[in-house]
Amino acid sequence: MLRLTAGGTPTREIAERLCLSVTTVRNHLSAITRKTGGRNRIDAIRIAVESGWV
């Protein structure tokens, strides 16, 4: 999910690809942002890339 987000894939398309609801994708991305300590999705992506997670 984070890899798709980092690639610029819209939330709706991520949901379709992963067979999830848009709300579930948004909730997961919010959790990722919290867990990485990022201020927003972009910051969370940066942290994940720098840490080698993506």
Tab-separated table of N, CA and C in Angstrom:
chain	number	residue	atom	x	y	z
A	1	MET	N	0.823	-1.180	0.000
A	1	MET	CA	0.000	0.000	0.000
A	1	MET	C	0.876	1.255	0.000
A	2	LEU	N	1.885	1.252	0.822
A	2	LEU	CA	2.764	2.419	0.883
A	2	LEU	C	3.550	2.580	-0.415
A	3	ARG	N	3.945	1.483	-1.018
A	3	ARG	CA	4.660	1.528	-2.298
A	3	ARG	C	3.771	2.140	-3.377
A	4	LEU	N	2.505	1.758	-3.403
A	4	LEU	CA	1.570	2.319	-4.383
A	4	LEU	C	1.363	3.807	-4.137
A	5	THR	N	1.231	4.178	-2.876
A	5	THR	CA	1.056	5.586	-2.522
A	5	THR	C	2.287	6.386	-2.930
A	6	ALA	N	3.462	5.830	-2.669
A	6	ALA	CA	4.710	6.513	-3.023
A	6	ALA	C	4.815	6.694	-4.533
A	7	GLY	N	4.229	5.785	-5.285
A	7	GLY	CA	4.246	5.880	-6.740
A	7	GLY	C	3.205	6.830	-7.303
A	8	GLY	N	2.403	7.430	-6.435
A	8	GLY	CA	1.411	8.399	-6.879
A	8	GLY	C	0.059	7.817	-7.238
A	9	THR	N	-0.154	6.553	-6.884
A	9	THR	CA	-1.430	5.911	-7.191
A	9	THR	C	-2.540	6.506	-6.320
A	10	PRO	N	-3.657	6.910	-6.916
A	10	PRO	CA	-4.767	7.470	-6.138
A	10	PRO	C	-5.356	6.435	-5.165
A	11	THR	N	-5.904	6.910	-4.072
A	11	THR	CA	-6.465	6.053	-3.031
A	11	THR	C	-7.513	5.096	-3.589
A	12	ARG	N	-8.371	5.584	-4.445
A	12	ARG	CA	-9.430	4.741	-5.021
A	12	ARG	C	-8.830	3.579	-5.823
A	13	GLU	N	-7.783	3.851	-6.589
A	13	GLU	CA	-7.145	2.803	-7.375
A	13	GLU	C	-6.429	1.788	-6.473
A	14	ILE	N	-5.807	2.273	-5.407
A	14	ILE	CA	-5.173	1.365	-4.438
A	14	ILE	C	-6.220	0.427	-3.865
A	15	ALA	N	-7.365	0.985	-3.495
A	15	ALA	CA	-8.448	0.180	-2.937
A	15	ALA	C	-8.895	-0.897	-3.929
A	16	GLU	N	-9.049	-0.520	-5.176
A	16	GLU	CA	-9.474	-1.487	-6.199
A	16	GLU	C	-8.433	-2.578	-6.400
A	17	ARG	N	-7.171	-2.187	-6.489
A	17	ARG	CA	-6.099	-3.168	-6.709
A	17	ARG	C	-5.979	-4.163	-5.555
A	18	LEU	N	-6.189	-3.676	-4.319
A	18	LEU	CA	-6.007	-4.528	-3.139
A	18	LEU	C	-7.320	-5.132	-2.629
A	19	CYS	N	-8.405	-4.896	-3.369
A	19	CYS	CA	-9.735	-5.398	-2.987
A	19	CYS	C	-10.125	-4.951	-1.582
A	20	LEU	N	-9.930	-3.661	-1.321
A	20	LEU	CA	-10.285	-3.055	-0.041
A	20	LEU	C	-11.199	-1.867	-0.309
A	21	SER	N	-11.842	-1.389	0.737
A	21	SER	CA	-12.634	-0.173	0.576
A	21	SER	C	-11.705	1.037	0.650
A	22	VAL	N	-12.159	2.148	0.099
A	22	VAL	CA	-11.376	3.381	0.144
A	22	VAL	C	-11.147	3.792	1.596
A	23	THR	N	-12.143	3.611	2.435
A	23	THR	CA	-12.018	3.955	3.851
A	23	THR	C	-10.934	3.123	4.526
A	24	THR	N	-10.862	1.851	4.206
A	24	THR	CA	-9.830	0.985	4.786
A	24	THR	C	-8.444	1.453	4.359
A	25	VAL	N	-8.296	1.807	3.107
A	25	VAL	CA	-7.002	2.302	2.621
A	25	VAL	C	-6.624	3.572	3.365
A	26	ARG	N	-7.550	4.491	3.501
A	26	ARG	CA	-7.276	5.739	4.220
A	26	ARG	C	-6.901	5.469	5.672
A	27	ASN	N	-7.611	4.536	6.305
A	27	ASN	CA	-7.290	4.192	7.699
A	27	ASN	C	-5.892	3.605	7.817
A	28	HIS	N	-5.528	2.721	6.894
A	28	HIS	CA	-4.191	2.124	6.909
A	28	HIS	C	-3.114	3.187	6.684
A	29	LEU	N	-3.355	4.086	5.754
A	29	LEU	CA	-2.378	5.142	5.496
A	29	LEU	C	-2.230	6.076	6.695
A	30	SER	N	-3.324	6.325	7.392
A	30	SER	CA	-3.250	7.130	8.617
A	30	SER	C	-2.429	6.414	9.680
A	31	ALA	N	-2.636	5.113	9.806
A	31	ALA	CA	-1.879	4.327	10.782
A	31	ALA	C	-0.394	4.316	10.422
A	32	ILE	N	-0.089	4.182	9.131
A	32	ILE	CA	1.301	4.208	8.682
A	32	ILE	C	1.936	5.547	9.030
A	33	THR	N	1.213	6.620	8.798
A	33	THR	CA	1.730	7.952	9.105
A	33	THR	C	2.021	8.080	10.598
A	34	ARG	N	1.109	7.615	11.434
A	34	ARG	CA	1.322	7.656	12.887
A	34	ARG	C	2.520	6.815	13.300
A	35	LYS	N	2.583	5.603	12.789
A	35	LYS	CA	3.626	4.663	13.211
A	35	LYS	C	5.023	5.078	12.748
A	36	THR	N	5.108	5.771	11.623
A	36	THR	CA	6.414	6.236	11.164
A	36	THR	C	6.809	7.544	11.844
A	37	GLY	N	5.839	8.193	12.485
A	37	GLY	CA	6.108	9.477	13.117
A	37	GLY	C	6.075	10.626	12.124
A	38	GLY	N	5.536	10.357	10.951
A	38	GLY	CA	5.458	11.386	9.917
A	38	GLY	C	4.385	12.417	10.223
A	39	ARG	N	4.565	13.600	9.667
A	39	ARG	CA	3.576	14.672	9.845
A	39	ARG	C	2.412	14.525	8.874
A	40	ASN	N	2.676	13.835	7.748
A	40	ASN	CA	1.662	13.607	6.716
A	40	ASN	C	2.103	12.414	5.874
A	41	ARG	N	1.336	12.072	4.856
A	41	ARG	CA	1.672	10.912	4.020
A	41	ARG	C	3.010	11.062	3.324
A	42	ILE	N	3.266	12.253	2.827
A	42	ILE	CA	4.528	12.495	2.118
A	42	ILE	C	5.705	12.273	3.056
A	43	ASP	N	5.594	12.771	4.264
A	43	ASP	CA	6.649	12.594	5.261
A	43	ASP	C	6.793	11.118	5.628
A	44	ALA	N	5.677	10.424	5.762
A	44	ALA	CA	5.710	8.993	6.080
A	44	ALA	C	6.396	8.211	4.958
A	45	ILE	N	6.130	8.579	3.711
A	45	ILE	CA	6.774	7.924	2.569
A	45	ILE	C	8.275	8.180	2.609
A	46	ARG	N	8.656	9.422	2.869
A	46	ARG	CA	10.073	9.764	2.948
A	46	ARG	C	10.775	8.946	4.020
A	47	ILE	N	10.164	8.847	5.190
A	47	ILE	CA	10.737	8.093	6.295
A	47	ILE	C	10.861	6.605	5.915
A	48	ALA	N	9.833	6.068	5.293
A	48	ALA	CA	9.848	4.651	4.889
A	48	ALA	C	10.933	4.377	3.854
A	49	VAL	N	11.083	5.282	2.893
A	49	VAL	CA	12.109	5.099	1.854
A	49	VAL	C	13.499	5.189	2.480
A	50	GLU	N	13.724	6.202	3.323
A	50	GLU	CA	15.019	6.365	3.968
A	50	GLU	C	15.365	5.191	4.872
A	51	SER	N	14.346	4.555	5.433
A	51	SER	CA	14.564	3.401	6.322
A	51	SER	C	14.702	2.097	5.556
A	52	GLY	N	14.473	2.147	4.244
A	52	GLY	CA	14.588	0.947	3.420
A	52	GLY	C	13.366	0.054	3.449
A	53	TRP	N	12.242	0.554	3.893
A	53	TRP	CA	11.007	-0.229	3.972
A	53	TRP	C	10.280	-0.271	2.639
A	54	VAL	N	10.567	0.692	1.773
A	54	VAL	CA	9.903	0.773	0.467
A	54	VAL	C	10.968	0.785	-0.596
